[in-house]
mmCIF file of C-alpha atoms in Angstrom:
data_model
loop_
_atom_site.group_PDB
_atom_site.id
_atom_site.type_symbol
_atom_site.label_atom_id
_atom_site.label_comp_id
_atom_site.label_asym_id
_atom_site.label_seq_id
_atom_site.Cartn_x
_atom_site.Cartn_y
_atom_site.Cartn_z
ATOM 1 C CA UNK A 212 126.035 111.887 170.024
ATOM 2 C CA UNK A 213 124.113 111.755 166.734
ATOM 3 C CA UNK A 214 120.956 110.725 168.597
ATOM 4 C CA UNK A 215 121.446 113.422 171.200
ATOM 5 C CA UNK A 216 122.051 116.114 168.599
ATOM 6 C CA UNK A 217 119.055 114.969 166.581
ATOM 7 C CA UNK A 218 116.683 115.044 169.554
ATOM 8 C CA UNK A 219 117.888 118.459 170.763
ATOM 9 C CA UNK A 220 117.698 119.852 167.211
ATOM 10 C CA UNK A 221 114.247 118.412 166.572
ATOM 11 C CA UNK A 222 112.585 118.740 169.951
ATOM 12 C CA UNK A 223 114.645 121.292 171.858
ATOM 13 C CA UNK A 224 114.170 121.349 175.618
ATOM 14 C CA UNK A 225 111.506 118.623 175.428
ATOM 15 C CA UNK A 226 114.088 116.382 173.801
ATOM 16 C CA UNK A 227 116.521 116.899 176.678
ATOM 17 C CA UNK A 228 113.821 116.088 179.241
ATOM 18 C CA UNK A 229 112.613 112.995 177.336
ATOM 19 C CA UNK A 230 116.080 111.545 176.797
ATOM 20 C CA UNK A 231 117.028 111.979 180.442
ATOM 21 C CA UNK A 232 113.793 110.385 181.623
ATOM 22 C CA UNK A 233 114.316 107.386 179.363
ATOM 23 C CA UNK A 234 117.953 107.101 180.350
ATOM 24 C CA UNK A 235 117.240 107.059 184.060
ATOM 25 C CA UNK A 236 114.492 104.476 183.610
ATOM 26 C CA UNK A 237 117.112 102.205 182.039
ATOM 27 C CA UNK A 238 117.475 102.796 178.314
ATOM 28 C CA UNK A 239 121.102 102.954 177.064
ATOM 29 C CA UNK A 240 121.361 106.737 176.844
ATOM 30 C CA UNK A 241 124.583 108.507 177.917
ATOM 31 C CA UNK A 242 123.037 110.862 180.479
ATOM 32 C CA UNK A 243 126.199 112.668 181.496
ATOM 33 C CA UNK A 244 127.170 113.227 177.885
ATOM 34 C CA UNK A 245 123.747 114.704 177.207
ATOM 35 C CA UNK A 246 123.902 117.067 180.180
ATOM 36 C CA UNK A 247 127.485 118.176 179.472
ATOM 37 C CA UNK A 248 126.674 118.760 175.798
ATOM 38 C CA UNK A 249 123.617 120.792 176.798
ATOM 39 C CA UNK A 250 125.857 122.898 179.036
ATOM 40 C CA UNK A 251 128.160 123.425 176.082
ATOM 41 C CA UNK A 252 125.203 124.565 173.943
ATOM 42 C CA UNK A 253 124.382 127.094 176.675
ATOM 43 C CA UNK A 254 127.970 128.290 176.422
ATOM 44 C CA UNK A 255 127.547 128.736 172.641
ATOM 45 C CA UNK A 256 124.261 130.550 173.114
ATOM 46 C CA UNK A 257 122.220 127.972 171.284
ATOM 47 C CA UNK A 258 120.256 127.092 174.424
ATOM 48 C CA UNK A 259 119.089 129.268 177.282
ATOM 49 C CA UNK A 260 120.281 128.392 180.770
ATOM 50 C CA UNK A 261 116.947 128.467 182.672
ATOM 51 C CA UNK A 262 114.855 126.418 180.251
ATOM 52 C CA UNK A 263 117.714 123.914 179.846
ATOM 53 C CA UNK A 264 118.062 123.539 183.615
ATOM 54 C CA UNK A 265 114.317 123.097 184.043
ATOM 55 C CA UNK A 266 114.190 120.525 181.199
ATOM 56 C CA UNK A 267 117.082 118.570 182.748
ATOM 57 C CA UNK A 268 115.421 118.641 186.129
ATOM 58 C CA UNK A 269 112.062 117.617 184.712
ATOM 59 C CA UNK A 270 113.578 114.681 182.840
ATOM 60 C CA UNK A 271 115.599 113.539 185.847
ATOM 61 C CA UNK A 272 112.658 113.759 188.207
ATOM 62 C CA UNK A 273 110.307 112.039 185.741
ATOM 63 C CA UNK A 274 112.711 109.143 185.166
ATOM 64 C CA UNK A 275 113.517 108.535 188.841
ATOM 65 C CA UNK A 276 109.783 108.782 189.711
ATOM 66 C CA UNK A 277 108.799 106.215 187.050
ATOM 67 C CA UNK A 278 111.441 103.826 188.431
ATOM 68 C CA UNK A 279 110.135 104.325 191.954
ATOM 69 C CA UNK A 280 106.528 103.725 190.922
ATOM 70 C CA UNK A 281 107.499 100.577 189.035
ATOM 71 C CA UNK A 282 109.314 99.306 192.071
ATOM 72 C CA UNK A 283 106.441 100.223 194.317
ATOM 73 C CA UNK A 284 103.715 98.638 192.201
ATOM 74 C CA UNK A 285 105.494 95.555 190.813
ATOM 75 C CA UNK A 286 108.780 95.027 192.582
ATOM 76 C CA UNK A 287 107.550 94.662 196.130
ATOM 77 C CA UNK A 288 104.581 92.374 195.353
ATOM 78 C CA UNK A 289 106.901 90.112 193.335
ATOM 79 C CA UNK A 290 109.434 90.000 196.169
ATOM 80 C CA UNK A 291 106.659 89.363 198.676
ATOM 81 C CA UNK A 292 105.159 86.526 196.628
ATOM 82 C CA UNK A 293 108.212 84.870 195.089
ATOM 83 C CA UNK A 294 111.065 86.027 197.277
ATOM 84 C CA UNK A 295 111.121 82.791 199.291
ATOM 85 C CA UNK A 296 112.046 80.900 196.134
ATOM 86 C CA UNK A 297 115.305 82.835 195.934
ATOM 87 C CA UNK A 298 115.818 82.858 199.705
ATOM 88 C CA UNK A 299 114.494 86.408 200.254
ATOM 89 C CA UNK A 300 112.273 86.362 203.325
ATOM 90 C CA UNK A 301 109.825 88.990 204.493
ATOM 91 C CA UNK A 302 112.242 89.757 207.323
ATOM 92 C CA UNK A 303 115.000 90.594 204.802
ATOM 93 C CA UNK A 304 112.618 92.761 202.811
ATOM 94 C CA UNK A 305 111.784 94.647 206.004
ATOM 95 C CA UNK A 306 115.506 95.090 206.664
ATOM 96 C CA UNK A 307 115.926 96.685 203.229
ATOM 97 C CA UNK A 308 113.110 99.045 204.093
ATOM 98 C CA UNK A 309 114.786 99.901 207.365
ATOM 99 C CA UNK A 310 118.096 100.415 205.580
ATOM 100 C CA UNK A 311 116.525 103.027 203.329
ATOM 101 C CA UNK A 312 115.028 104.739 206.335
ATOM 102 C CA UNK A 313 118.513 105.091 207.802
ATOM 103 C CA UNK A 314 120.928 105.514 204.881
ATOM 104 C CA UNK A 315 119.027 104.946 201.658
ATOM 105 C CA UNK A 316 118.545 108.646 201.116
ATOM 106 C CA UNK A 317 122.243 109.089 200.461
ATOM 107 C CA UNK A 318 122.168 106.268 197.919
ATOM 108 C CA UNK A 319 119.293 107.988 196.102
ATOM 109 C CA UNK A 320 121.092 111.353 196.149
ATOM 110 C CA UNK A 321 124.566 110.292 195.077
ATOM 111 C CA UNK A 322 123.585 107.240 193.077
ATOM 112 C CA UNK A 323 122.991 109.570 190.122
ATOM 113 C CA UNK A 324 126.720 109.958 189.716
ATOM 114 C CA UNK A 325 127.366 106.219 189.358
ATOM 115 C CA UNK A 326 126.519 104.660 185.993
ATOM 116 C CA UNK A 327 124.217 101.686 186.475
ATOM 117 C CA UNK A 328 123.345 102.605 190.049
ATOM 118 C CA UNK A 329 120.952 105.439 189.267
ATOM 119 C CA UNK A 330 118.831 103.018 187.223
ATOM 120 C CA UNK A 331 118.300 100.793 190.248
ATOM 121 C CA UNK A 332 118.183 102.873 193.406
ATOM 122 C CA UNK A 333 114.670 104.233 192.898
ATOM 123 C CA UNK A 334 113.322 100.824 191.875
ATOM 124 C CA UNK A 335 114.790 99.233 195.002
ATOM 125 C CA UNK A 336 113.456 102.088 197.109
ATOM 126 C CA UNK A 337 109.972 101.582 195.719
ATOM 127 C CA UNK A 338 110.169 97.804 196.061
ATOM 128 C CA UNK A 339 111.177 98.151 199.702
ATOM 129 C CA UNK A 340 108.181 100.464 200.330
ATOM 130 C CA UNK A 341 110.257 103.557 201.095
ATOM 131 C CA UNK A 342 107.767 106.317 201.917
ATOM 132 C CA UNK A 343 107.176 108.921 199.236
ATOM 133 C CA UNK A 344 108.253 112.020 201.221
ATOM 134 C CA UNK A 345 111.625 110.445 202.053
ATOM 135 C CA UNK A 346 112.137 109.267 198.495
ATOM 136 C CA UNK A 347 111.186 112.648 197.016
ATOM 137 C CA UNK A 348 113.411 114.635 199.321
ATOM 138 C CA UNK A 349 116.597 112.707 198.559
ATOM 139 C CA UNK A 350 115.931 111.659 194.959
ATOM 140 C CA UNK A 351 114.791 115.075 193.753
ATOM 141 C CA UNK A 352 117.560 116.808 195.668
ATOM 142 C CA UNK A 353 120.002 114.476 193.975
ATOM 143 C CA UNK A 354 118.475 115.321 190.584
ATOM 144 C CA UNK A 355 119.150 118.997 191.154
ATOM 145 C CA UNK A 356 122.728 118.319 192.232
ATOM 146 C CA UNK A 357 123.471 115.893 189.382
ATOM 147 C CA UNK A 358 121.921 117.894 186.539
ATOM 148 C CA UNK A 359 123.385 121.227 187.659
ATOM 149 C CA UNK A 360 126.844 119.690 188.086
ATOM 150 C CA UNK A 361 127.148 118.438 184.542
ATOM 151 C CA UNK A 362 125.407 121.378 182.952
ATOM 152 C CA UNK A 363 127.816 123.696 184.734
ATOM 153 C CA UNK A 364 130.829 121.632 183.705
ATOM 154 C CA UNK A 365 129.732 121.691 180.087
ATOM 155 C CA UNK A 366 129.285 125.451 180.248
ATOM 156 C CA UNK A 367 132.613 126.138 182.010
ATOM 157 C CA UNK A 368 134.621 123.825 179.740
ATOM 158 C CA UNK A 369 133.192 125.302 176.589
ATOM 159 C CA UNK A 370 134.892 123.838 173.519
ATOM 160 C CA UNK A 371 136.674 121.319 175.764
ATOM 161 C CA UNK A 372 133.405 119.862 177.063
ATOM 162 C CA UNK A 373 134.226 116.384 175.728
ATOM 163 C CA UNK A 374 137.123 116.080 178.140
ATOM 164 C CA UNK A 375 134.720 115.753 181.026
ATOM 165 C CA UNK A 376 133.561 112.324 179.942
ATOM 166 C CA UNK A 377 136.669 110.455 181.081
ATOM 167 C CA UNK A 378 136.677 112.451 184.300
ATOM 168 C CA UNK A 379 133.002 111.622 184.815
ATOM 169 C CA UNK A 380 133.690 107.914 184.626
ATOM 170 C CA UNK A 381 136.570 108.266 187.064
ATOM 171 C CA UNK A 382 134.403 110.302 189.406
ATOM 172 C CA UNK A 383 131.659 107.672 189.226
ATOM 173 C CA UNK A 384 134.159 104.931 190.153
ATOM 174 C CA UNK A 385 135.497 106.982 193.046
ATOM 175 C CA UNK A 386 131.987 107.772 194.262
ATOM 176 C CA UNK A 387 131.127 104.073 194.125
ATOM 177 C CA UNK A 388 134.157 103.222 196.257
ATOM 178 C CA UNK A 389 133.298 105.924 198.765
ATOM 179 C CA UNK A 390 129.691 104.809 199.023
ATOM 180 C CA UNK A 391 130.785 101.184 199.363
ATOM 181 C CA UNK A 392 133.214 102.095 202.131
ATOM 182 C CA UNK A 393 130.483 104.115 203.892
ATOM 183 C CA UNK A 394 128.046 101.211 203.649
ATOM 184 C CA UNK A 395 130.659 98.829 205.024
ATOM 185 C CA UNK A 396 131.425 101.212 207.869
ATOM 186 C CA UNK A 397 127.779 101.557 208.682
ATOM 187 C CA UNK A 398 127.303 97.766 208.638
ATOM 188 C CA UNK A 399 130.235 97.325 211.011
ATOM 189 C CA UNK A 400 128.903 100.011 213.365
ATOM 190 C CA UNK A 401 125.380 98.499 213.320
ATOM 191 C CA UNK A 402 126.757 95.012 214.004
ATOM 192 C CA UNK A 403 128.851 96.299 216.951
ATOM 193 C CA UNK A 404 125.865 98.179 218.351
ATOM 194 C CA UNK A 405 123.662 95.086 218.019
ATOM 195 C CA UNK A 406 126.268 92.886 219.700
ATOM 196 C CA UNK A 407 126.626 95.273 222.610
ATOM 197 C CA UNK A 408 122.860 95.580 222.948
ATOM 198 C CA UNK A 409 122.546 91.765 223.117
ATOM 199 C CA UNK A 410 125.312 91.595 225.747
ATOM 200 C CA UNK A 411 123.522 94.185 227.858
ATOM 201 C CA UNK A 412 120.158 92.507 227.433
ATOM 202 C CA UNK A 413 118.672 95.438 225.515
ATOM 203 C CA UNK A 414 116.749 95.576 222.231
ATOM 204 C CA UNK A 415 118.590 94.350 219.110
ATOM 205 C CA UNK A 416 117.161 96.802 216.598
#
């Protein structure tokens, strides 16, 4: 909190954007705390709603984009060159790419709400060569949803803004379980479809 307060006091809206960008890239910055506290400062009148929202969005988009570019420029070549040494074949890499085509957008959108996941989804998307328009649509839409959610909570809770932190962790855990169940359900459905296709002599993809 001292770091967050210092950056907001010293750098204002730019500080909010910079901290969020660094946090999403992977630095140990409590992103939800920052957003909720910023919403509280809007409540107190120390920050204006529109510039704060734009700063939060700019920081989120910048961070997720940097992660995507890093994955695109370094992650995929490394997987392609050294993946066989850790039993990752080109076929498996292509499957990851296909997975993002089908369901990865939801992981990019809702991964923001799960601590630890939002730092990796964009990198994996870039490493698997997910096309930019698909990435941007889901990742940037998720940034709007995530930032606006915690800013609004901080504003509505007012002096009780700190109580959201425990709820945020619980929500993140619940979201992770829901996404995991969804992924398992999709895997089961895909396997059943593939098995039926093989039995009927049709294509297996």
